[in-house]
Amino acid sequence: MAKPLESEQNRMKATEESESRIITSFSDLQERILEKGKELFRLSDSFEDGFFSTYRLFSKSLLFLENRPLLKLQAFRFADLFPSLSSLSSISRYIRIYFVETPTELPKWILLFLSVFLSNRLSSAFVALGAKIGIQLTAKFFILGRTYGSDRKKILSRYKNGICSTIDILGEAVLSEKEAERYTSEYLVLLEEISKDKELFEIRNSKFPGEPTGNVSVKCSSLYSQLDPLAHESSVTHLIEKLRPILKSAVSKNIFINLDMEQYETKDIIMDTAFRIFADPEFQDYPHFGIVVQAYLKTSQKDLQKVIEYSKKRKYPLTVRLVKGAYWEYEMTQAAQKGWEPPVFLIKSDTDRNYEECSVLLLKSYPHIRPAFGSHNIRSLSSAFVRAAENSVPENFFEVQMLYGMGNSYKQAIRSLGISVREYSPIGEVIPGMAYLVRRLLENSTNEGFLKNINANSKDRERLLYLENPKLK
Amino acid sequence: MNYHHNSNFQNETLRDFSREEERSILNKGFVSIRKEFPIQVYPIISGKTKKSSLIVPTQNPANTSEKIADIHYASIKDAEEATKYSVQFFETWKSTKPDIRIGFLKKAANILRSQKAELTALISLEVGKGIKDIDAEIAEAIDFCEFYAKEAENIFQPRKRDLLGEENIYTYIPRGVTLVVAPWNFPLAILCGMTVAPLVAGNPVIMKPAEQSSAIAFKLFNILIEAGIPSSALHFLPGKGEEIGAYLVKHPEIHTINFTGSRAVGLGMIREAASQNLKFVKKVVAEMGGKNALIVDEDADLDEAVIASIQSAFGFQGQKCSALSRIILLESKYDTFKNRFIDALQSLKPGLPEDPSVKVGPVIDSESKTRLDGIASQFTSKILSKLKIEEGQKHSGHFVEPIVFESEDPSSPLGQTEFFGPYVTLFKAKNFEDAMKIANNVDYALTGGIFSRNPKNIQYAKEKFEVGNLYINRGITGAVVDRQPFGGYKLSGVGAKAGGPDYLKQFLEPISITENTMRRGFIPET
């Protein structure tokens, strides 16, 4: 009788021990992530007044919209509308409709100022012009420039400062094959311009010896107007044919090509396209290809496993840019209207947690996948760094990607840790690029972490280093 | 909380075709339905299959060499017999507990749900509709069953207003035998909604499906019988509209005519019903047509407006009463819209609708094709762009080239006549008020829409746009049961909106019963 009891007690003891070990190692891990985050904050403070500080000014001015929900809504609606306004008089008319005739939390004196100025044709033109310049300036924080050729200086100066870039082309939705052809030729021109840039070549050679000639992010929906999940097979075949000349050109010029992700409904099309075309004899031994995994998707871990298995079979590993995803509102409305289970996590902290789990999957696949952590959330990045060290993944094997125009001091801080940083740098017309801008603005004001990271005082921002757990609440 | 704002009705979910599994089930549906071809479609009266002396085959409109069904047309004698049995069964059906009738509808919804793949394939092959449109249509048919079942649950709860010594009840009784004359363009959903509503209300129904879509109608009829609807309450009469349809419209035992189709036929039915000398007023519920417009404001999001216009104008080759046929553009947006719209049209792929990458299929039959080709040649000078369809394709099916016209005269047929095909005309307006005038200056009031980010214009449209269904910043087709009850006024129709709160009541007569419960000296306890 005594024996089984004893063994039971032993077993219980053993479980307790292993549980407590898990708890200590869990809290130990959290501790290390916290420390890494604090270190990044400290480092970023030392770069604060460094060479990029305009963003701080911008983000401070964006703070004006905090706690003014009606004004924020109108401001975003106005930014969304702006590309359609063709004259100063229509701009001023809409300023009146959106900000004077619609109640917002605008301070009375501004309102008074606006209504006085808008009442007269000449002064209203001034208001309109002011708004136009303001919006264009704002857009320029996030949009590199019109074309690579015209605005390459900005890219070069960032390379000089140790920050690489991946360039993407902004624009309107592609509604026809004619429009798609225009984008294809824009990508080809971009590749051509990058490869011919001697100055870039020199900087790259001296500062980034391992780096390919350039890095371009391709939006598949801009290459084929008839992408349709129902017509999966034909979408994949067409997309492959559309991508072929771009990939060919990139391979001949040694330029990295990343296939970006968009809406959930096109995810499988893009993944299958990538798997098929990257395996093409022409491209199978090319080292510079990448795709994206969006951690806000519930399917992301499963998809990531597929990518890992695929990449294992390649001569050179694929790069996976791990992001959280930028179409959350869109996916939620689509799902609601069609009566579907949303494909995305409903709670932000679930996405954050999944991002960390995906990071671990990526790092554990070393050396079969090159991870590119696309995030501005310092907690998410710290966790990736800590786990990279835990899995003995060398720091030059992965990189961090952040958006052009955002979080510059953090980019410098990460660079100083010896980790590569790449900027996602959009080029295109500023006005049609506005949709991108609206998404960036939304991100900057609703993303729990980022804007608050930047603007919060040091005590508040440390709070953002904890992965919230709603179950513990 | 205000329960009017949100019903607990759940719409049927659409299939997610980004899932490989859904696509493969769909393919199997095509394989299995083709094994049944040619489907034999008979008149069925009180459960008895009738012989016919006239058998008309139907073909796949996209490939006329493929035979879909043999339709055994019903005769006048069959129509007479169906009416007789309906009248005989009326009292029984009327006194059947509403719960039992409601149960049949719920069962029917489940059967429809289980046969989505085969139904999709059959609709695609018999009328040439695209797969996503069909998916929405099947969901709509299921919604009609579920929604009218739910509505019946509420309606058959008597409304009580009792006072001391007086009891008042307000309740409904079914009207009588209902004739359902349905169109081919929503061969499943419209026929289903038009049939199950009078049935659940307690009226026997005679189904007269469209000639062109009788095979789908026959499937639906069988599903309803399988769901438990007594064979004496529901009779199936495929056949010629001009013959048995016209005969039944005049029949003195038919109380209600539930019609969806052309304006000429609908108005004819109303005239006929009004001129009859009966002991009741024959009621005609008619959904007829539209000349639907979309206004694109100067501040519109063109990415969205162009895509929505393409879908609304060319979806199912424009063969929807809600289809877009007039685009009214503010001057400053005209050229940009025009170019993007034309290019978008040119990027659509014509072909067999069963091919998921095809966006432009055939029109329903050769009669339709001849009529549409006639319109195209009449307005050749106004053609802005035309999607070329290869000769081979045109010979193998009833293909019509989708056209974008341009006109300065909104009072011409391009701005006034319903074409029921893949034709859309662009008009220019000076300002938003002008655009609204053009939009409203037609005989119809069915669907309409605007693309605008100006809250004033949006408000103006809400107040002034003469349409039964107004859509703002989205396409103008694809109404969803309960969320967007569907139907028009002016010459677009008469009667309540399908999938809305008033629809069932059209097949019922409200009665009020008052009882004085006071007896000399005492009031019974309540």
Short mmCIF file of C-alpha atoms in Angstrom, two decimals, chain A residues 77 80-86 90 93-94 96-98 101-102 171-179 224-234 238 264-265 268 272 336-340, chain B residues 11-20 23 26 131-132 297-304 306-307 332-333 339-340 343-345 347-349 355-359 452-457 483:
data_model
loop_
_atom_site.label_atom_id
_atom_site.label_comp_id
_atom_site.label_asym_id
_atom_site.label_seq_id
_atom_site.Cartn_x
_atom_site.Cartn_y
_atom_site.Cartn_z
CA ARG A 77 -11.68 60.87 -43.97
CA ASP A 80 -8.73 59.63 -47.83
CA LEU A 81 -10.76 62.09 -49.88
CA PHE A 82 -7.92 64.44 -50.68
CA PRO A 83 -6.55 62.70 -53.80
CA SER A 84 -9.92 63.25 -55.50
CA LEU A 85 -9.93 67.01 -54.96
CA SER A 86 -8.71 68.65 -58.10
CA SER A 90 -12.90 72.15 -53.94
CA ARG A 93 -15.23 73.58 -49.85
CA TYR A 94 -14.51 70.21 -48.33
CA ARG A 96 -15.76 73.60 -44.63
CA ILE A 97 -17.93 70.48 -44.97
CA TYR A 98 -15.61 68.20 -43.03
CA GLU A 101 -20.11 72.05 -40.71
CA THR A 102 -19.41 68.69 -39.09
CA GLY A 171 -0.58 53.48 -56.51
CA GLU A 172 -4.21 53.07 -57.22
CA ALA A 173 -5.98 49.73 -57.36
CA VAL A 174 -5.33 47.94 -60.62
CA LEU A 175 -8.65 47.62 -62.42
CA SER A 176 -7.56 46.57 -65.87
CA GLU A 177 -4.81 44.78 -67.71
CA LYS A 178 -3.74 48.09 -69.21
CA GLU A 179 -3.12 49.46 -65.73
CA TYR A 224 -2.73 41.18 -62.65
CA SER A 225 -6.16 42.79 -62.56
CA GLN A 226 -8.18 39.57 -62.48
CA LEU A 227 -6.86 37.93 -59.31
CA ASP A 228 -9.75 35.87 -58.01
CA PRO A 229 -9.70 33.21 -55.30
CA LEU A 230 -12.44 31.26 -57.09
CA ALA A 231 -10.24 31.07 -60.18
CA HIS A 232 -7.26 29.97 -58.11
CA GLU A 233 -5.45 27.99 -60.81
CA SER A 234 -5.77 30.59 -63.53
CA HIS A 238 -1.32 34.33 -64.93
CA TYR A 264 -6.45 37.25 -46.86
CA GLU A 265 -8.40 36.09 -49.91
CA ASP A 268 -3.06 31.26 -51.01
CA ASP A 272 1.25 29.06 -54.45
CA ALA A 336 -18.93 40.21 -41.07
CA GLN A 337 -20.63 40.85 -44.40
CA LYS A 338 -20.12 37.35 -45.72
CA GLY A 339 -20.96 35.67 -42.45
CA TRP A 340 -17.50 34.16 -42.09
CA ASN B 11 -28.12 35.12 -43.22
CA GLU B 12 -26.78 32.02 -44.91
CA THR B 13 -23.02 32.30 -45.23
CA LEU B 14 -21.43 32.47 -48.64
CA ARG B 15 -18.94 29.83 -49.62
CA ASP B 16 -15.29 30.81 -49.21
CA PHE B 17 -13.84 29.87 -52.57
CA SER B 18 -10.32 30.71 -51.46
CA ARG B 19 -10.54 27.29 -49.77
CA GLU B 20 -9.35 24.47 -51.99
CA ARG B 23 -13.51 24.53 -55.11
CA LEU B 26 -17.96 22.55 -56.65
CA ILE B 131 -20.47 30.94 -59.91
CA LYS B 132 -20.24 33.72 -57.32
CA ASP B 297 -19.71 62.43 -57.69
CA GLU B 298 -16.64 64.59 -58.29
CA ASP B 299 -15.06 63.43 -55.03
CA ALA B 300 -15.73 59.72 -55.57
CA ASP B 301 -13.16 57.03 -54.93
CA LEU B 302 -12.70 55.85 -58.51
CA ASP B 303 -10.96 52.60 -57.58
CA GLU B 304 -14.16 51.60 -55.87
CA VAL B 306 -15.17 51.58 -61.38
CA ILE B 307 -15.11 48.09 -59.87
CA SER B 332 -14.79 66.71 -63.65
CA LYS B 333 -14.68 62.93 -63.23
CA ASN B 339 -11.01 55.48 -69.50
CA ARG B 340 -10.58 53.31 -66.45
CA ASP B 343 -10.10 49.38 -69.79
CA ALA B 344 -11.64 47.39 -66.97
CA LEU B 345 -14.34 46.07 -69.31
CA SER B 347 -9.94 43.01 -69.19
CA LEU B 348 -12.94 40.73 -68.56
CA LYS B 349 -12.75 37.23 -69.92
CA ASP B 355 -14.90 28.26 -65.92
CA PRO B 356 -14.18 30.22 -62.72
CA SER B 357 -11.94 32.73 -64.50
CA VAL B 358 -14.74 33.75 -66.87
CA LYS B 359 -16.49 37.04 -66.12
CA SER B 452 -19.62 60.28 -53.03
CA ARG B 453 -17.68 61.43 -50.00
CA ASN B 454 -19.67 64.61 -49.61
CA PRO B 455 -22.02 64.20 -46.64
CA LYS B 456 -24.39 66.83 -48.08
CA ASN B 457 -24.78 64.96 -51.35
CA ARG B 483 -30.65 43.33 -44.45
#
